PDB file of C-alpha atoms in Angstrom:
ATOM      1  CA  MET A  51     174.059 107.411 -67.811  1.00  0.00           C
ATOM      2  CA  LEU A  52     173.268 108.610 -64.261  1.00  0.00           C
ATOM      3  CA  LYS A  53     175.391 107.606 -61.254  1.00  0.00           C
ATOM      4  CA  TYR A  54     175.124 108.498 -57.577  1.00  0.00           C
ATOM      5  CA  LEU A  55     178.279 108.951 -55.460  1.00  0.00           C
ATOM      6  CA  ASP A  56     178.478 108.509 -51.696  1.00  0.00           C
ATOM      7  CA  GLU A  57     180.996 107.531 -49.014  1.00  0.00           C
ATOM      8  CA  SER A  58     180.530 105.215 -46.070  1.00  0.00           C
ATOM      9  CA  GLY A  59     182.910 104.086 -43.335  1.00  0.00           C
ATOM     10  CA  PHE A  60     183.210 100.809 -41.493  1.00  0.00           C
ATOM     11  CA  GLU A  61     185.051  99.646 -38.396  1.00  0.00           C
ATOM     12  CA  ARG A  62     187.608  96.925 -39.047  1.00  0.00           C
ATOM     13  CA  CYS A  63     186.093  94.678 -36.411  1.00  0.00           C
ATOM     14  CA  SER A  64     182.504  94.489 -35.343  1.00  0.00           C
ATOM     15  CA  PRO A  65     181.210  92.838 -32.175  1.00  0.00           C
ATOM     16  CA  LEU A  66     179.001  89.802 -32.619  1.00  0.00           C
ATOM     17  CA  ASN A  67     176.187  90.548 -30.213  1.00  0.00           C
ATOM     18  CA  TYR A  68     173.117  88.393 -30.152  1.00  0.00           C
ATOM     19  CA  SER A  69     170.552  89.340 -27.563  1.00  0.00           C
ATOM     20  CA  TYR A  70     166.968  90.236 -26.963  1.00  0.00           C
ATOM     21  CA  VAL A  71     165.469  93.322 -25.375  1.00  0.00           C
ATOM     22  CA  ARG A  72     162.014  94.088 -24.111  1.00  0.00           C
ATOM     23  CA  ARG A  73     159.647  95.783 -26.524  1.00  0.00           C
ATOM     24  CA  GLY A  74     160.100  99.548 -26.395  1.00  0.00           C
ATOM     25  CA  VAL A  75     163.652  99.314 -25.037  1.00  0.00           C
ATOM     26  CA  GLN A  76     166.446 100.330 -27.368  1.00  0.00           C
ATOM     27  CA  LYS A  77     169.288  97.859 -27.825  1.00  0.00           C
ATOM     28  CA  ARG A  78     172.694  99.245 -26.873  1.00  0.00           C
ATOM     29  CA  ILE A  79     175.939  97.870 -28.227  1.00  0.00           C
ATOM     30  CA  THR A  80     179.091  99.083 -26.561  1.00  0.00           C
ATOM     31  CA  GLN A  81     182.093  99.470 -28.816  1.00  0.00           C
ATOM     32  CA  ALA A  82     185.556  98.522 -27.671  1.00  0.00           C
ATOM     33  CA  LYS A  83     188.254 101.151 -27.998  1.00  0.00           C
ATOM     34  CA  ARG A  84     189.278 101.715 -31.575  1.00  0.00           C
ATOM     35  CA  ARG A  85     191.799  99.135 -32.696  1.00  0.00           C
ATOM     36  CA  GLY A  86     192.771 100.814 -35.915  1.00  0.00           C
ATOM     37  CA  ARG A  87     191.635 103.043 -38.664  1.00  0.00           C
ATOM     38  CA  ARG A  88     188.302 102.728 -40.365  1.00  0.00           C
ATOM     39  CA  ILE A  89     187.807 101.391 -43.855  1.00  0.00           C
ATOM     40  CA  SER A  90     186.053 103.856 -46.137  1.00  0.00           C
ATOM     41  CA  ALA A  91     184.224 103.050 -49.354  1.00  0.00           C
ATOM     42  CA  LEU A  92     183.425 105.648 -51.984  1.00  0.00           C
ATOM     43  CA  GLY A  93     180.830 104.119 -54.257  1.00  0.00           C
ATOM     44  CA  LEU A  94     179.159 105.023 -57.513  1.00  0.00           C
ATOM     45  CA  TRP A  95     175.766 103.420 -58.038  1.00  0.00           C
ATOM     46  CA  GLU A  96     173.997 103.298 -61.359  1.00  0.00           C
ATOM     47  CA  PRO A  97     170.478 102.016 -60.614  1.00  0.00           C
ATOM     48  CA  GLN A  98     169.666  98.639 -62.152  1.00  0.00           C
ATOM     49  CA  ARG A  99     173.101  98.457 -63.824  1.00  0.00           C
ATOM     50  CA  SER A 100     176.252  98.710 -61.721  1.00  0.00           C
ATOM     51  CA  PHE A 101     178.017  99.565 -58.480  1.00  0.00           C
ATOM     52  CA  GLU A 102     181.663 100.613 -58.610  1.00  0.00           C
ATOM     53  CA  TYR A 103     183.740 101.643 -55.616  1.00  0.00           C
ATOM     54  CA  GLY A 104     187.115 102.477 -54.165  1.00  0.00           C
ATOM     55  CA  LEU A 105     188.339 101.420 -50.707  1.00  0.00           C
ATOM     56  CA  VAL A 106     190.878 103.158 -48.462  1.00  0.00           C
ATOM     57  CA  MET A 107     192.101 102.948 -44.894  1.00  0.00           C
ATOM     58  CA  GLY A 108     190.969 106.106 -43.136  1.00  0.00           C
ATOM     59  CA  GLY A 109     188.811 108.500 -45.098  1.00  0.00           C
ATOM     60  CA  PHE A 110     188.564 109.946 -48.563  1.00  0.00           C
ATOM     61  CA  ASN A 111     190.342 113.284 -48.637  1.00  0.00           C
ATOM     62  CA  SER A 112     190.293 115.580 -51.659  1.00  0.00           C
ATOM     63  CA  GLU A 113     193.254 113.890 -53.364  1.00  0.00           C
ATOM     64  CA  ARG A 114     191.737 110.436 -53.051  1.00  0.00           C
ATOM     65  CA  CYS A 115     188.332 111.640 -54.203  1.00  0.00           C
ATOM     66  CA  VAL A 116     189.844 113.355 -57.258  1.00  0.00           C
ATOM     67  CA  ALA A 117     191.795 110.190 -58.136  1.00  0.00           C
ATOM     68  CA  LEU A 118     188.613 108.090 -58.018  1.00  0.00           C
ATOM     69  CA  MET A 119     186.716 110.640 -60.098  1.00  0.00           C
ATOM     70  CA  ASP A 120     189.552 110.691 -62.662  1.00  0.00           C
ATOM     71  CA  TRP A 121     189.093 106.923 -62.983  1.00  0.00           C
ATOM     72  CA  GLN A 122     185.363 107.467 -63.507  1.00  0.00           C
ATOM     73  CA  ALA A 123     186.043 110.234 -66.035  1.00  0.00           C
ATOM     74  CA  GLU A 124     188.154 107.793 -68.094  1.00  0.00           C
ATOM     75  CA  ARG A 125     185.344 105.239 -67.997  1.00  0.00           C
ATOM     76  CA  ALA A 126     182.793 107.925 -68.943  1.00  0.00           C
ATOM     77  CA  ALA A 127     184.952 108.988 -71.924  1.00  0.00           C
ATOM     78  CA  GLN A 128     185.116 105.379 -73.129  1.00  0.00           C
ATOM     79  CA  HIS A 129     181.340 105.031 -72.698  1.00  0.00           C
ATOM     80  CA  PHE A 130     180.746 108.253 -74.633  1.00  0.00           C
ATOM     81  CA  ALA A 131     183.084 107.164 -77.440  1.00  0.00           C
ATOM     82  CA  THR A 132     181.173 103.912 -77.949  1.00  0.00           C
ATOM     83  CA  THR A 133     177.571 105.008 -77.260  1.00  0.00           C
ATOM     84  CA  GLY A 134     177.415 108.804 -77.534  1.00  0.00           C
ATOM     85  CA  GLN A 135     175.792 108.912 -74.062  1.00  0.00           C
ATOM     86  CA  LEU A 136     176.943 111.373 -71.409  1.00  0.00           C
ATOM     87  CA  THR A 137     177.645 110.256 -67.854  1.00  0.00           C
ATOM     88  CA  VAL A 138     176.324 112.425 -64.996  1.00  0.00           C
ATOM     89  CA  VAL A 139     177.523 111.855 -61.416  1.00  0.00           C
ATOM     90  CA  ILE A 140     175.377 113.194 -58.560  1.00  0.00           C
ATOM     91  CA  GLN A 141     177.500 114.001 -55.493  1.00  0.00           C
ATOM     92  CA  ASP A 142     176.498 114.970 -51.979  1.00  0.00           C
ATOM     93  CA  GLY A 143     177.944 118.049 -50.279  1.00  0.00           C
ATOM     94  CA  ALA A 144     180.961 116.338 -48.701  1.00  0.00           C
ATOM     95  CA  SER A 145     183.918 118.656 -48.118  1.00  0.00           C
ATOM     96  CA  SER A 146     186.211 116.489 -50.275  1.00  0.00           C
ATOM     97  CA  HIS A 147     183.856 117.068 -53.232  1.00  0.00           C
ATOM     98  CA  ARG A 148     183.693 120.840 -52.695  1.00  0.00           C
ATOM     99  CA  SER A 149     187.326 121.502 -51.789  1.00  0.00           C
ATOM    100  CA  LYS A 150     189.456 124.068 -53.586  1.00  0.00           C
ATOM    101  CA  LEU A 151     191.686 121.235 -54.816  1.00  0.00           C
ATOM    102  CA  ALA A 152     188.749 119.395 -56.398  1.00  0.00           C
ATOM    103  CA  GLN A 153     187.298 122.565 -57.931  1.00  0.00           C
ATOM    104  CA  GLN A 154     190.677 123.592 -59.354  1.00  0.00           C
ATOM    105  CA  HIS A 155     191.281 120.079 -60.715  1.00  0.00           C
ATOM    106  CA  TRP A 156     188.027 120.081 -62.678  1.00  0.00           C
ATOM    107  CA  GLN A 157     188.543 123.650 -63.921  1.00  0.00           C
ATOM    108  CA  ASP A 158     191.999 122.661 -65.181  1.00  0.00           C
ATOM    109  CA  LYS A 159     190.415 119.688 -66.981  1.00  0.00           C
ATOM    110  CA  ASP A 160     187.815 122.060 -68.482  1.00  0.00           C
ATOM    111  CA  CYS A 161     184.899 119.968 -67.198  1.00  0.00           C
TER     112      CYS A 161
END
């Protein structure tokens, strides 16, 4: 099984702007001052099969990323026990994925 991992953030409120601009002119949307923290989603996509995710207020730091990956590791172990198929997760180079905490966590787990 092959899954792709990525994070995306969203503002809690988004302006509803409907307008038209002349061809060749870029539309500009002004954002109000931040009213709170962003909502971040860390998703795992398996093409043609599934999309699983975790949501947090703020961003995914190393601890949060490790917790989500532990959840995925449990699911991968269950999948392996029933099918014999390995699960591979492709991550980008985000700092929370490469942190010393994350590296040490996976070394301790012997992964």
